[in-house]
Coordinates of C-alpha atoms and ligand atoms in Angstrom, one line a residue:
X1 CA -45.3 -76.8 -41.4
X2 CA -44.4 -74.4 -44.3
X3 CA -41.3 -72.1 -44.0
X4 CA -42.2 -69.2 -45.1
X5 CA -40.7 -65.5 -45.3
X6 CA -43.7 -63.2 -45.0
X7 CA -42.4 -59.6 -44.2
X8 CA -44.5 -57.9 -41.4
X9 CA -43.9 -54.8 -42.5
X10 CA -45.2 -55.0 -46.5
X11 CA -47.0 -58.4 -45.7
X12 CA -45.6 -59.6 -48.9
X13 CA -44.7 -63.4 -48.9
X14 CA -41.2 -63.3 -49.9
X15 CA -40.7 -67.0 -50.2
X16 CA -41.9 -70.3 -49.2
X17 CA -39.0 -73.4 -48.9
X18 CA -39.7 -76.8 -48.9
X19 CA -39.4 -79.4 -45.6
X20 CA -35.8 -81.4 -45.3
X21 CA -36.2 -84.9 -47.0
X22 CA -35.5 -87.9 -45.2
X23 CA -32.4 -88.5 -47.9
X24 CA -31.5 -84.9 -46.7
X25 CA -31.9 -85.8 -43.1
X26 CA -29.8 -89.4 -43.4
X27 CA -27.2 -87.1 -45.3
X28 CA -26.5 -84.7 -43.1
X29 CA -26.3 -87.1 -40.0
X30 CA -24.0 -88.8 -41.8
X31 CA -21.8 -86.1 -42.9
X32 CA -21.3 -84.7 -39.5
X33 CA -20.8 -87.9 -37.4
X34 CA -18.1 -88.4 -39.8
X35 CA -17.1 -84.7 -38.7
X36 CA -17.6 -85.4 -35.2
X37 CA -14.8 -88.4 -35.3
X38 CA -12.3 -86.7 -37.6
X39 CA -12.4 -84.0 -35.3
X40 CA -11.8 -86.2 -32.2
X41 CA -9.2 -88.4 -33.9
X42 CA -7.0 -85.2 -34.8
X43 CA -7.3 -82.4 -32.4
X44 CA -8.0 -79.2 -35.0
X45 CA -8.9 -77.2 -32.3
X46 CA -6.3 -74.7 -32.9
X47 CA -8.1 -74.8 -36.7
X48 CA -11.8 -74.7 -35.6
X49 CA -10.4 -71.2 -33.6
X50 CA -9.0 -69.5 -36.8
X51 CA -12.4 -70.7 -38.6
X52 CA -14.4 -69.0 -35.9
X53 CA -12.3 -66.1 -36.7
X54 CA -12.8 -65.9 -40.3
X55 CA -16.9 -66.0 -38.9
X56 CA -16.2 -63.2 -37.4
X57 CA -14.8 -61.6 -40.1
X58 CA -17.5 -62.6 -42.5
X59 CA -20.5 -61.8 -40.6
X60 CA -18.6 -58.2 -40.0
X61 CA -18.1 -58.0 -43.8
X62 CA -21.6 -59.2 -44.2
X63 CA -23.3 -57.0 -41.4
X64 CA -25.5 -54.9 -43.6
X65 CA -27.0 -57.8 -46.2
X66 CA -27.5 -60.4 -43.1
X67 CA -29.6 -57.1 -41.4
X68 CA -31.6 -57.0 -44.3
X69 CA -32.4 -60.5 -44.5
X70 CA -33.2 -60.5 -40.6
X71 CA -35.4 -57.3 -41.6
X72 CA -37.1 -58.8 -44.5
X73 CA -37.3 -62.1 -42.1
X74 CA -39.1 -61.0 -39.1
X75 CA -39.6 -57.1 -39.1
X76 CA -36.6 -56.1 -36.5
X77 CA -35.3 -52.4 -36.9
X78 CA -32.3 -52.3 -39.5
X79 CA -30.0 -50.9 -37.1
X80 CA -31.1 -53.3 -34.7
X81 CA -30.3 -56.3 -37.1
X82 CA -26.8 -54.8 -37.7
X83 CA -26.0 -54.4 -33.4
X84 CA -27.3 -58.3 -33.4
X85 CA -24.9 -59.6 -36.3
X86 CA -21.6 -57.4 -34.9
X87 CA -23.2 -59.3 -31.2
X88 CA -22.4 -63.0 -33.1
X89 CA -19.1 -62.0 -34.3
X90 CA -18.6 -60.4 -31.3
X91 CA -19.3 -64.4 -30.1
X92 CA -17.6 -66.1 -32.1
X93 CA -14.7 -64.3 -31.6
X94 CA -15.0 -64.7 -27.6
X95 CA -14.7 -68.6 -28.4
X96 CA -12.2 -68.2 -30.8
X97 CA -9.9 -66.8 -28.6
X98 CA -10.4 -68.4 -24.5
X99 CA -12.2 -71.7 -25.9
X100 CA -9.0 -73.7 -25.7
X101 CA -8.0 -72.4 -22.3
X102 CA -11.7 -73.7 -21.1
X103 CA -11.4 -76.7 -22.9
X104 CA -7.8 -77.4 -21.0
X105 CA -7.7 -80.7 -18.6
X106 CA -8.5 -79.8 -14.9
X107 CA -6.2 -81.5 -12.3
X108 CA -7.4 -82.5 -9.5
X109 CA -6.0 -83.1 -6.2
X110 CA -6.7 -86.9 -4.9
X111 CA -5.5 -88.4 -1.9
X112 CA -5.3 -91.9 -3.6
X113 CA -1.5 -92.9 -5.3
X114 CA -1.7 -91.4 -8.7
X115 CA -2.8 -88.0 -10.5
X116 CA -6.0 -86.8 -11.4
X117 CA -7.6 -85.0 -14.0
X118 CA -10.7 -83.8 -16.0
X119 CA -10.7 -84.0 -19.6
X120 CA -12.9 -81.9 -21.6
X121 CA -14.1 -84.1 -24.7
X122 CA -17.0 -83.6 -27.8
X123 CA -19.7 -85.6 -27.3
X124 CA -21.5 -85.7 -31.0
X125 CA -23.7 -83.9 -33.2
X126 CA -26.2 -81.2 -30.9
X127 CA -29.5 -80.7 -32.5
X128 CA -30.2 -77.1 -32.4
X129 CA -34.1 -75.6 -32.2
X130 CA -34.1 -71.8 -32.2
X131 CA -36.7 -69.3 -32.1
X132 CA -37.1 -65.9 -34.8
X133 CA -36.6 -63.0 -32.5
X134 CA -32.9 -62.8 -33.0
X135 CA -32.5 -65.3 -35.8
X136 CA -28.7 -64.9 -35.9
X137 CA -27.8 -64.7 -32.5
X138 CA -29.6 -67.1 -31.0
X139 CA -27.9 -69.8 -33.5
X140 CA -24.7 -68.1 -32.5
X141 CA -25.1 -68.6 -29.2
X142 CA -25.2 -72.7 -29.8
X143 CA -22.7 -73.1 -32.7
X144 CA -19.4 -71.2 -31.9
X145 CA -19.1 -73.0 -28.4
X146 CA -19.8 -76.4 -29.9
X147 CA -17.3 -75.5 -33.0
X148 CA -14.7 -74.9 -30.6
X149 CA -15.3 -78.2 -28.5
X150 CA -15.9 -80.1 -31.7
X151 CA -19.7 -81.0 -31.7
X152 CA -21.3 -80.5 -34.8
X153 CA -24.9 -79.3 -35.1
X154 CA -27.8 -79.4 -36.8
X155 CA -30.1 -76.6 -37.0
X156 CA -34.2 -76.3 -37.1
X157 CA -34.6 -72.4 -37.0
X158 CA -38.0 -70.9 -36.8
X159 CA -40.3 -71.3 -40.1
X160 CA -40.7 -67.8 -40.3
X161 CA -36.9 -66.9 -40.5
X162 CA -35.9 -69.4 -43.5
X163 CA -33.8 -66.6 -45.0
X164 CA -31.9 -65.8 -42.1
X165 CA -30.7 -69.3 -41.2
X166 CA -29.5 -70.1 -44.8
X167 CA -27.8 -66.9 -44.7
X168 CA -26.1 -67.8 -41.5
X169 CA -24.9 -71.0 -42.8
X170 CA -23.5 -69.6 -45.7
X171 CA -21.5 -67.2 -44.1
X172 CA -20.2 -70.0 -41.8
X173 CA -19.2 -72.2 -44.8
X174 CA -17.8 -68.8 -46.7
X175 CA -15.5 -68.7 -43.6
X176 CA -14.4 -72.3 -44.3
X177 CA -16.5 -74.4 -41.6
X178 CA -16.3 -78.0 -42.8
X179 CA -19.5 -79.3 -44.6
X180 CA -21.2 -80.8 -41.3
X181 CA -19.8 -78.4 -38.9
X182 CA -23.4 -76.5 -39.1
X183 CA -26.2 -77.8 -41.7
X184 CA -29.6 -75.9 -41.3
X185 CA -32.3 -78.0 -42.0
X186 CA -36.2 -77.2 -42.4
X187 CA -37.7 -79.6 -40.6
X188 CA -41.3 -81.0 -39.3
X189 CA -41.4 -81.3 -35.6
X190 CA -41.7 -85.5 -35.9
X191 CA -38.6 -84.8 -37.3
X192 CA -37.1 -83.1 -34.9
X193 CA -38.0 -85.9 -32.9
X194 CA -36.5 -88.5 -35.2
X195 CA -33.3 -86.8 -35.3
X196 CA -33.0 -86.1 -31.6
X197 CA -33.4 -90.0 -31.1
X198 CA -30.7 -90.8 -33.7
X199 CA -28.0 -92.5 -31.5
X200 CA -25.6 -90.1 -33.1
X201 CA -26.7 -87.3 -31.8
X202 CA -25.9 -86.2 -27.9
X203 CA -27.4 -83.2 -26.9
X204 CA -30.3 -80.8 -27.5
X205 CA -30.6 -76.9 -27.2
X206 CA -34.0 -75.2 -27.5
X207 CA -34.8 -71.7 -26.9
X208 CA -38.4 -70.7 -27.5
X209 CA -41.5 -71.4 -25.6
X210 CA -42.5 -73.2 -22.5
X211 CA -45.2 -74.9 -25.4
X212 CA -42.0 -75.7 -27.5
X213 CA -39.4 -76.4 -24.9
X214 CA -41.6 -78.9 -22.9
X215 CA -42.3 -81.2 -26.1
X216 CA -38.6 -81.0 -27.4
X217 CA -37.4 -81.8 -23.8
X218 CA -40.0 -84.6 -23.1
X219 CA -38.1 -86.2 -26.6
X220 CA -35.0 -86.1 -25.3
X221 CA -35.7 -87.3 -21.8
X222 CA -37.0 -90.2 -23.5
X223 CA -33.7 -90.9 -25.7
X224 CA -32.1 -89.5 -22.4
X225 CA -30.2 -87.1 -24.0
X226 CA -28.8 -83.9 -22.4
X227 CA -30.5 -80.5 -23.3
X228 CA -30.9 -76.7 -22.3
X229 CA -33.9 -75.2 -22.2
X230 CA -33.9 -71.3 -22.6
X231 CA -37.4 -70.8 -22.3
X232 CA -39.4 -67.3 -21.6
X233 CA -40.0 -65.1 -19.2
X234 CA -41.6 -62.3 -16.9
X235 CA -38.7 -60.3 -16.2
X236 CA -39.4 -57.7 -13.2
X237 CA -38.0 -53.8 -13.5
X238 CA -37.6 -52.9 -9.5
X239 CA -37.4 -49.3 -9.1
X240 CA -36.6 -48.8 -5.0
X241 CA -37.3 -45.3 -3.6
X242 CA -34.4 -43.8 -3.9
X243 CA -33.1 -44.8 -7.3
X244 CA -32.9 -42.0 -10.3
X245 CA -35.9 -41.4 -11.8
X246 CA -34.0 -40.1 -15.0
X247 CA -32.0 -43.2 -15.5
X248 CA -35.2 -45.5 -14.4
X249 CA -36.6 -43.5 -17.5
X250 CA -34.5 -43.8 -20.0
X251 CA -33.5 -47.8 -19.3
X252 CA -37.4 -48.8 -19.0
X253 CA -39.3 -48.1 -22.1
X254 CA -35.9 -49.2 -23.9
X255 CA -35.8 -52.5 -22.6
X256 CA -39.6 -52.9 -23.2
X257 CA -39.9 -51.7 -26.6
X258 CA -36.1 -53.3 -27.9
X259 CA -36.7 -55.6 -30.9
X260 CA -40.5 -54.7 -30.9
X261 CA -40.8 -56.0 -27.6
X262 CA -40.5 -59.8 -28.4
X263 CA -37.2 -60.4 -26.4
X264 CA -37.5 -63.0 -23.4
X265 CA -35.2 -61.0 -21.1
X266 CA -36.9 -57.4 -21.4
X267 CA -38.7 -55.9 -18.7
X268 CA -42.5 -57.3 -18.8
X269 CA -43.6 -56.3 -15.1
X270 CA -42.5 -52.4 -13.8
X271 CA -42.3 -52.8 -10.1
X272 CA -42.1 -49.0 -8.5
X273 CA -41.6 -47.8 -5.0
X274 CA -44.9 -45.8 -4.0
X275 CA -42.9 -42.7 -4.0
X276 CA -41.8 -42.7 -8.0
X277 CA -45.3 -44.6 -9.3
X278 CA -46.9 -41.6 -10.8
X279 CA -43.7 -40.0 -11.9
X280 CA -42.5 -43.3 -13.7
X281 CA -45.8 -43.5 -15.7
X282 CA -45.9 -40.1 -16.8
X283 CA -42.3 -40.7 -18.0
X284 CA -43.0 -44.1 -19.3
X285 CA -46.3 -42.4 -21.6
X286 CA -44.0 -39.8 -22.5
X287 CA -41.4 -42.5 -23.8
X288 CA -44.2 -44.5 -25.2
X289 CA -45.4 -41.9 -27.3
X290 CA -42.8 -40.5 -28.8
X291 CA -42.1 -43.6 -31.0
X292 CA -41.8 -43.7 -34.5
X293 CA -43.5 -46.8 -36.4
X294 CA -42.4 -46.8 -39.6
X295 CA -40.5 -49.0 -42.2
X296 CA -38.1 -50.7 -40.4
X297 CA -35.2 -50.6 -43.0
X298 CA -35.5 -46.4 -42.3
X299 CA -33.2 -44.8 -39.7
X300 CA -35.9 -42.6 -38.6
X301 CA -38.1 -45.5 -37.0
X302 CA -38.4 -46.7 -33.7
X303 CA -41.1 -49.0 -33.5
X304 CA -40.7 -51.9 -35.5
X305 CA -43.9 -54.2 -36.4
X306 CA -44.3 -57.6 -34.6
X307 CA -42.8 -60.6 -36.3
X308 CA -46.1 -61.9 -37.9
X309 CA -49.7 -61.8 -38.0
X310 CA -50.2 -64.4 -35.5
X311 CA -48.2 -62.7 -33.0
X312 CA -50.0 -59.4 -33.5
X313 CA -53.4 -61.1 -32.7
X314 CA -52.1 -63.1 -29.5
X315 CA -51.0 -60.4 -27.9
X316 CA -54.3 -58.2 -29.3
X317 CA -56.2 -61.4 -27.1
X318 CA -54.5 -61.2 -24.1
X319 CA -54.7 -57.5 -23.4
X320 CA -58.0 -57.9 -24.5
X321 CA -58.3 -60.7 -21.8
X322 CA -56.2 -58.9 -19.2
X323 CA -58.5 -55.4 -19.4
X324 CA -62.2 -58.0 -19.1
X325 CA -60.5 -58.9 -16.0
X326 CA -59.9 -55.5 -14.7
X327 CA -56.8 -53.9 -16.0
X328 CA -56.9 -50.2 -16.4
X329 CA -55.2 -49.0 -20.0
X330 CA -52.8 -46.0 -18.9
X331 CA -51.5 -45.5 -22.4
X332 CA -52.1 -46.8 -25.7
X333 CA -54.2 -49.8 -27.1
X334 CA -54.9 -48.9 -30.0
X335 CA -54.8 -49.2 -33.4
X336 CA -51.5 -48.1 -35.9
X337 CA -52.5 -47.3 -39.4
X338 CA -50.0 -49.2 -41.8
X339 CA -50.3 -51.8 -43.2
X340 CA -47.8 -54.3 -41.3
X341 CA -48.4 -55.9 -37.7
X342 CA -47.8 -53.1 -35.7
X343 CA -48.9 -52.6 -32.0
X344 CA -49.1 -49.8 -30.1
X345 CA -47.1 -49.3 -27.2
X346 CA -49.2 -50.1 -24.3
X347 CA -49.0 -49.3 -20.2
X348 CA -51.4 -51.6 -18.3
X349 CA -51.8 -50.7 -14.4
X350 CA -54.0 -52.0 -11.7
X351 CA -53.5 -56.3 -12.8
X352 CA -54.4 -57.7 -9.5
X353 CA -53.5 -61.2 -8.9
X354 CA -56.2 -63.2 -10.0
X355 CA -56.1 -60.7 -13.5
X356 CA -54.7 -63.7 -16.0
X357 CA -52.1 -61.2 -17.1
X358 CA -50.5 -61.2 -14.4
X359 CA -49.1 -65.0 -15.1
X360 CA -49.2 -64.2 -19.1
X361 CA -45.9 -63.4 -20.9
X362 CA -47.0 -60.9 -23.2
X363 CA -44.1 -61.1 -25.7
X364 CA -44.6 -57.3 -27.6
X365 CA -44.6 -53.8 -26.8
X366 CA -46.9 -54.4 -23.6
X367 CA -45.3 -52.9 -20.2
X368 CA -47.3 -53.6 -16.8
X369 CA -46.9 -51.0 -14.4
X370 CA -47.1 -52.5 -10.6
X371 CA -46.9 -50.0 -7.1
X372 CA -45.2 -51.2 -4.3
X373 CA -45.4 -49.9 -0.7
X374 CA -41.9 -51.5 0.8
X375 CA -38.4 -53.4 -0.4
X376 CA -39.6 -56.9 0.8
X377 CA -43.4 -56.1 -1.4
X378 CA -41.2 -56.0 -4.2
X379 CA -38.9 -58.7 -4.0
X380 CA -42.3 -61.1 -3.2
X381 CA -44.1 -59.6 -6.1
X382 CA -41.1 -60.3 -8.6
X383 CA -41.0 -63.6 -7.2
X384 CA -44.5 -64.5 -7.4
X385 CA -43.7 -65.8 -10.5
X386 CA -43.4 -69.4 -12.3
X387 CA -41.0 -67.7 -14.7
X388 CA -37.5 -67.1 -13.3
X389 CA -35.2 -65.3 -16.4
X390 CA -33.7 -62.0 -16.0
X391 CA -34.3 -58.9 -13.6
X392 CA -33.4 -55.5 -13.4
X393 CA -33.4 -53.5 -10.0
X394 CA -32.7 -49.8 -10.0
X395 CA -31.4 -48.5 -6.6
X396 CA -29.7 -45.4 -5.3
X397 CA -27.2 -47.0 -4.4
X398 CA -25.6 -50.2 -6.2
X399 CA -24.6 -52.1 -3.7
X400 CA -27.9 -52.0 -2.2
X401 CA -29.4 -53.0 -4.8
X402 CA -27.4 -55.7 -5.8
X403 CA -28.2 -57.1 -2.4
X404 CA -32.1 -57.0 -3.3
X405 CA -31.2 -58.6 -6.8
X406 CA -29.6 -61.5 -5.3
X407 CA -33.0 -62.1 -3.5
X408 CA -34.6 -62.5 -7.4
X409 CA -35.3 -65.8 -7.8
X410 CA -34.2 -65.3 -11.8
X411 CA -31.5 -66.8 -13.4
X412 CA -29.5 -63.1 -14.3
X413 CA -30.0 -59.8 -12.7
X414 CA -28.6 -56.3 -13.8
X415 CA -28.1 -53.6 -11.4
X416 CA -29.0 -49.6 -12.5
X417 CA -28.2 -51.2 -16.4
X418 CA -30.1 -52.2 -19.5
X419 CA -30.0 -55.6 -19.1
X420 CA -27.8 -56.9 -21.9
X421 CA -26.2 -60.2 -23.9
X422 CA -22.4 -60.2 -23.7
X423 CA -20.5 -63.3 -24.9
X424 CA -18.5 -63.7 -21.4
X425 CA -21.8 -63.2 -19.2
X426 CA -23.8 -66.7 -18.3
X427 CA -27.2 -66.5 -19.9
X428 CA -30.0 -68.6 -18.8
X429 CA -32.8 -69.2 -16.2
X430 CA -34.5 -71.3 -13.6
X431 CA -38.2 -72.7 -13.0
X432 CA -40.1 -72.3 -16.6
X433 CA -37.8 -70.4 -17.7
X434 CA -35.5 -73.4 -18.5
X435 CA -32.2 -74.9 -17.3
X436 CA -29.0 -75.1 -18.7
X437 CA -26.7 -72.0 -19.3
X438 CA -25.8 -70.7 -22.7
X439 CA -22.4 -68.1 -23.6
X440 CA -19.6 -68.3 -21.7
X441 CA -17.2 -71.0 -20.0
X442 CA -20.2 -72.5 -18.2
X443 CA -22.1 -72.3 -22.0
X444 CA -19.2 -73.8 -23.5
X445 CA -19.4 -76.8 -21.0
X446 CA -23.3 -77.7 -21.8
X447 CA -22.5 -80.6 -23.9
X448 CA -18.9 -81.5 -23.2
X449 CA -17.7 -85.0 -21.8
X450 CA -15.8 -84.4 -18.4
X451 CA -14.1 -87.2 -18.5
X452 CA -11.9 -88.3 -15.6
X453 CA -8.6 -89.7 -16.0
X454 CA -6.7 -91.3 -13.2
X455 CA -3.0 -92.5 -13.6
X456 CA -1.1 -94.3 -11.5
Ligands
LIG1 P1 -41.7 -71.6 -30.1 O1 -41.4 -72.5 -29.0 O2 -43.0 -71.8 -30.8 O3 -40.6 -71.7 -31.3 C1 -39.3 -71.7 -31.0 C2 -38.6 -72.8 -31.9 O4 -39.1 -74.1 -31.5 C3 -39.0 -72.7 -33.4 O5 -38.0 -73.1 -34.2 C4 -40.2 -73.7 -33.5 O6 -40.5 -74.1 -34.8 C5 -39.7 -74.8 -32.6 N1 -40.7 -75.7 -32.0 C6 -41.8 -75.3 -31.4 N2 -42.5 -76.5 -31.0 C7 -41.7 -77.5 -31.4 C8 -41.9 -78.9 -31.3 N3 -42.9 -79.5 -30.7 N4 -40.9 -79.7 -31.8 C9 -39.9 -79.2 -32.5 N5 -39.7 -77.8 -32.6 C10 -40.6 -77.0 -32.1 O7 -41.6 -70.2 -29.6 P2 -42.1 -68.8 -30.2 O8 -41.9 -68.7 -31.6 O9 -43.4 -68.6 -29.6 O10 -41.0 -67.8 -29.6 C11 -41.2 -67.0 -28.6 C12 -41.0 -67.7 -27.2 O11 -39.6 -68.0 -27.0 C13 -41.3 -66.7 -26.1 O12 -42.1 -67.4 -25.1 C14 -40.0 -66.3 -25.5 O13 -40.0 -65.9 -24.2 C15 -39.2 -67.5 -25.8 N6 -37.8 -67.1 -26.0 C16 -36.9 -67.4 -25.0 C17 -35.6 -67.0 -25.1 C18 -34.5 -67.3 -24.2 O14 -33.3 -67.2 -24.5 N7 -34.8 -67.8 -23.0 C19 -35.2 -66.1 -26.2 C20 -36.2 -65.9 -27.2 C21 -37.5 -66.3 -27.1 P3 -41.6 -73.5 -35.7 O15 -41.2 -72.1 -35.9 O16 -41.5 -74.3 -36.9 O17 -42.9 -73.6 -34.9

């Protein structure tokens, strides 16, 4: 597998890095088990905090060269690029500052003579596998938590954002990360697998794809090592009856079109009361139409090319695949005239059931529009899913529909809100859209020992 940076938007191949040695491999295992045990034998959390400080720092004083990169990388909008590096200090700070207080024992009331307690201890290296759509946050997401409890990790990013993963790691080691604490390695998928079986190394993050996540958890279930899968999705947008066609408006082609549309949590299926169908296309055209592709570096645009070639043509094929089988296009579909991998946004209607694309996460600037007659059609169509990530309902009244949302069988739901990433929220999903939780106290827990002590 070659990792490669090929920019979407010029097509230009950038630069092509060779695959991790086994010397390189054997090293860096080394290096941070040796990490792993200095760490447990003197407790530097109270260091490891400061250091994720000084990440913060450095990604903030960094923000508009890592953009760039992640630009150059993977096509994303510049100002984009710069909101996702101020999100992973924004993360790394979080840690920083309430990682010890979750990382405190737990006592435990027993009846038995003695007291109880639950320690929270490393465990060893975590091997990291990480996708390109946000190619800093989503290493962020893994690595401060893991800093702060003391696991060090090694990374495989995605072969297509080489750049933006050795730029990550430097700015980690600028901030004075021991060597080990995070090495990015670019690695094969056997050796993935070799690495994962390495009795050094106790636990295994993936996010990606259901393709991805299945072999890199079927590895670890065989070393029986404990991993989180954050896999994709098919995210439902309710819009009940009464809920505010203005707000519906602005929130929905935002959340569909964010990052170019490759973003597991935005909206892929529009479910809309009867009432608001028509109205909510129109608006959703209007919204459509009025982007701006362009060059991605460029204030001015608002539609930023797909990550890749490939990525372009997949998605071409299943809209292709979803109109044989009967989908009607509403709005766009066709071609952009640049040069890099654009697509154009795109409104499919009438996907009945047995239409493929209604299973098919279409992971781009693709939004399918759904009408509903009642609450309950809704709730049954969002759930008639095998994907279970995210959700947004938009309701008249919140409460309300807060109630529906807790009837989403999805992992996260936001009510009348973009559906966003914050350090402190849980992030993660159910059925094929993985297990495991990632940000936050119960992200911060995904590879810890709970140990229990008992004294008498
Ligand atoms: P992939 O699963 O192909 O890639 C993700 C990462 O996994 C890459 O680093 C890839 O490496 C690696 N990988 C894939 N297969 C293996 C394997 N057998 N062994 C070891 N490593 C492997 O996903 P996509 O690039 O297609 O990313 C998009 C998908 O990710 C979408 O389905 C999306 O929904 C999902 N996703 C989920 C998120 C979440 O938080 N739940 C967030 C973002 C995306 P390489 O690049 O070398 O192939």
């Amino acid at each position: 597998m070659a990792y490669q940076t090929v920019n979407p938007y010029t097509n230009e191949v950038v630069k092509t890095y060779p695959n991790a040695t086994t010397d390189q491999i054997n090293a860096a295992l080394a290096v941070s088990d040796n990490l792993y045990h200095e760490w447990r034998k003197n407790d530097a959390m109270e260091k490891r905090a400061k250091i994720l400080l000084n990440i913060a720092d450095e990604f903030r004083q960094r923000k508009n060269q890592l953009a760039r990169i992640a630009v150059t990388d993977m096509g994303k909008l510049y100002k984009e690029a710069q909101g996702e590096v101020e999100l992973c200090a924004m993360i790394a700070e979080y840690f920083a500052k309430h990682g010890a207080e979750m990382l405190k024992p737990t006592p435990i009331q027993t009846i038995a003579t003695g007291e109880a307690e639950v320690q929270k201890h490393a465990t060893g290296i975590i091997m990291a596998v990480e996708p390109w759509n946000f190619p800093y946050y989503q290493i962020m997401r893994v690595f401060a938590p893991n800093f702060m409890v003391g696991n060090p990790m090694i990374l495989k990013d995605a072969s297509n954002t080489p750049g933006s993963a050795e730029a990550f790691v430097n700015a980690v080691q600028e901030a004075g990360a021991p060597i080990g604490s995070l090495t990015n390695l670019f690695l094969g998928y056997d050796q993935v697998s070799e690495i994962i079986a390495d009795p050094r190394v106790q636990g295994v993050a993936l996010t990606g794809s259901e393709r991805g996540g299945r072999s890199v958890a079927v590895a670890a279930a065989e070393h029986l090592k404990k991993n989180t899968m954050e896999l994709g999705g098919m995210d439902a947008f309710i819009v009940l009856e009464d809920a505010d066609i203005d707000e519906v408006a602005e929130i929905a082609w935002r959340t569909r079109l964010y990052n170019a549309g490759q973003v597991c949590t935005s909206s892929k299926r529009f479910i809309v009361a009867a009432n608001l169908y028509d109205e909510f296309l129109s608006r959703l055209k209007a919204k459509f139409a009025a982007v701006v592709p362009g060059d991605p570096m460029k204030a001015s645009t608002t539609l930023a090319p797909m990550n890749s070639k490939k990525a372009k043509e997949k998605l071409q094929s299943q809209v292709a695949e979803a109109i044989a089988n009967g989908a009607n296009v509403y709005y766009g579909n066709e071609p952009i005239d640049l040069p890099g991998q654009f697509f154009m946004p795109t409104i499919l209607t009438d996907i009945d059931k047995n239409n493929p694309a209604f299973r098919t996460e279409m992971f781009g600037p693709v939004a399918q529009v759904y009408k509903v007659n009642s609450e309950s059609e809704a709730i049954d169509l969002a759930n008639d899913s095998e994907f279970g990530l995210g959700g947004i309902v938009f309701a008249g009244d919140a409460d309300h529909g807060a109630e529906v949302a807790s009837q989403i069988e999805t992992g996260m739901v936001f009510v009348n809100n973009f559906m966003a990433s914050l350090p402190e929220l849980p992030f993660g999903g159910i059925k094929k859209s993985g297990y495991g939780r990632e940000m936050s106290e119960l992200g911060m827990m995904a590879f810890v020992n709970e140990q229990l002590i008992v004294k008498a």
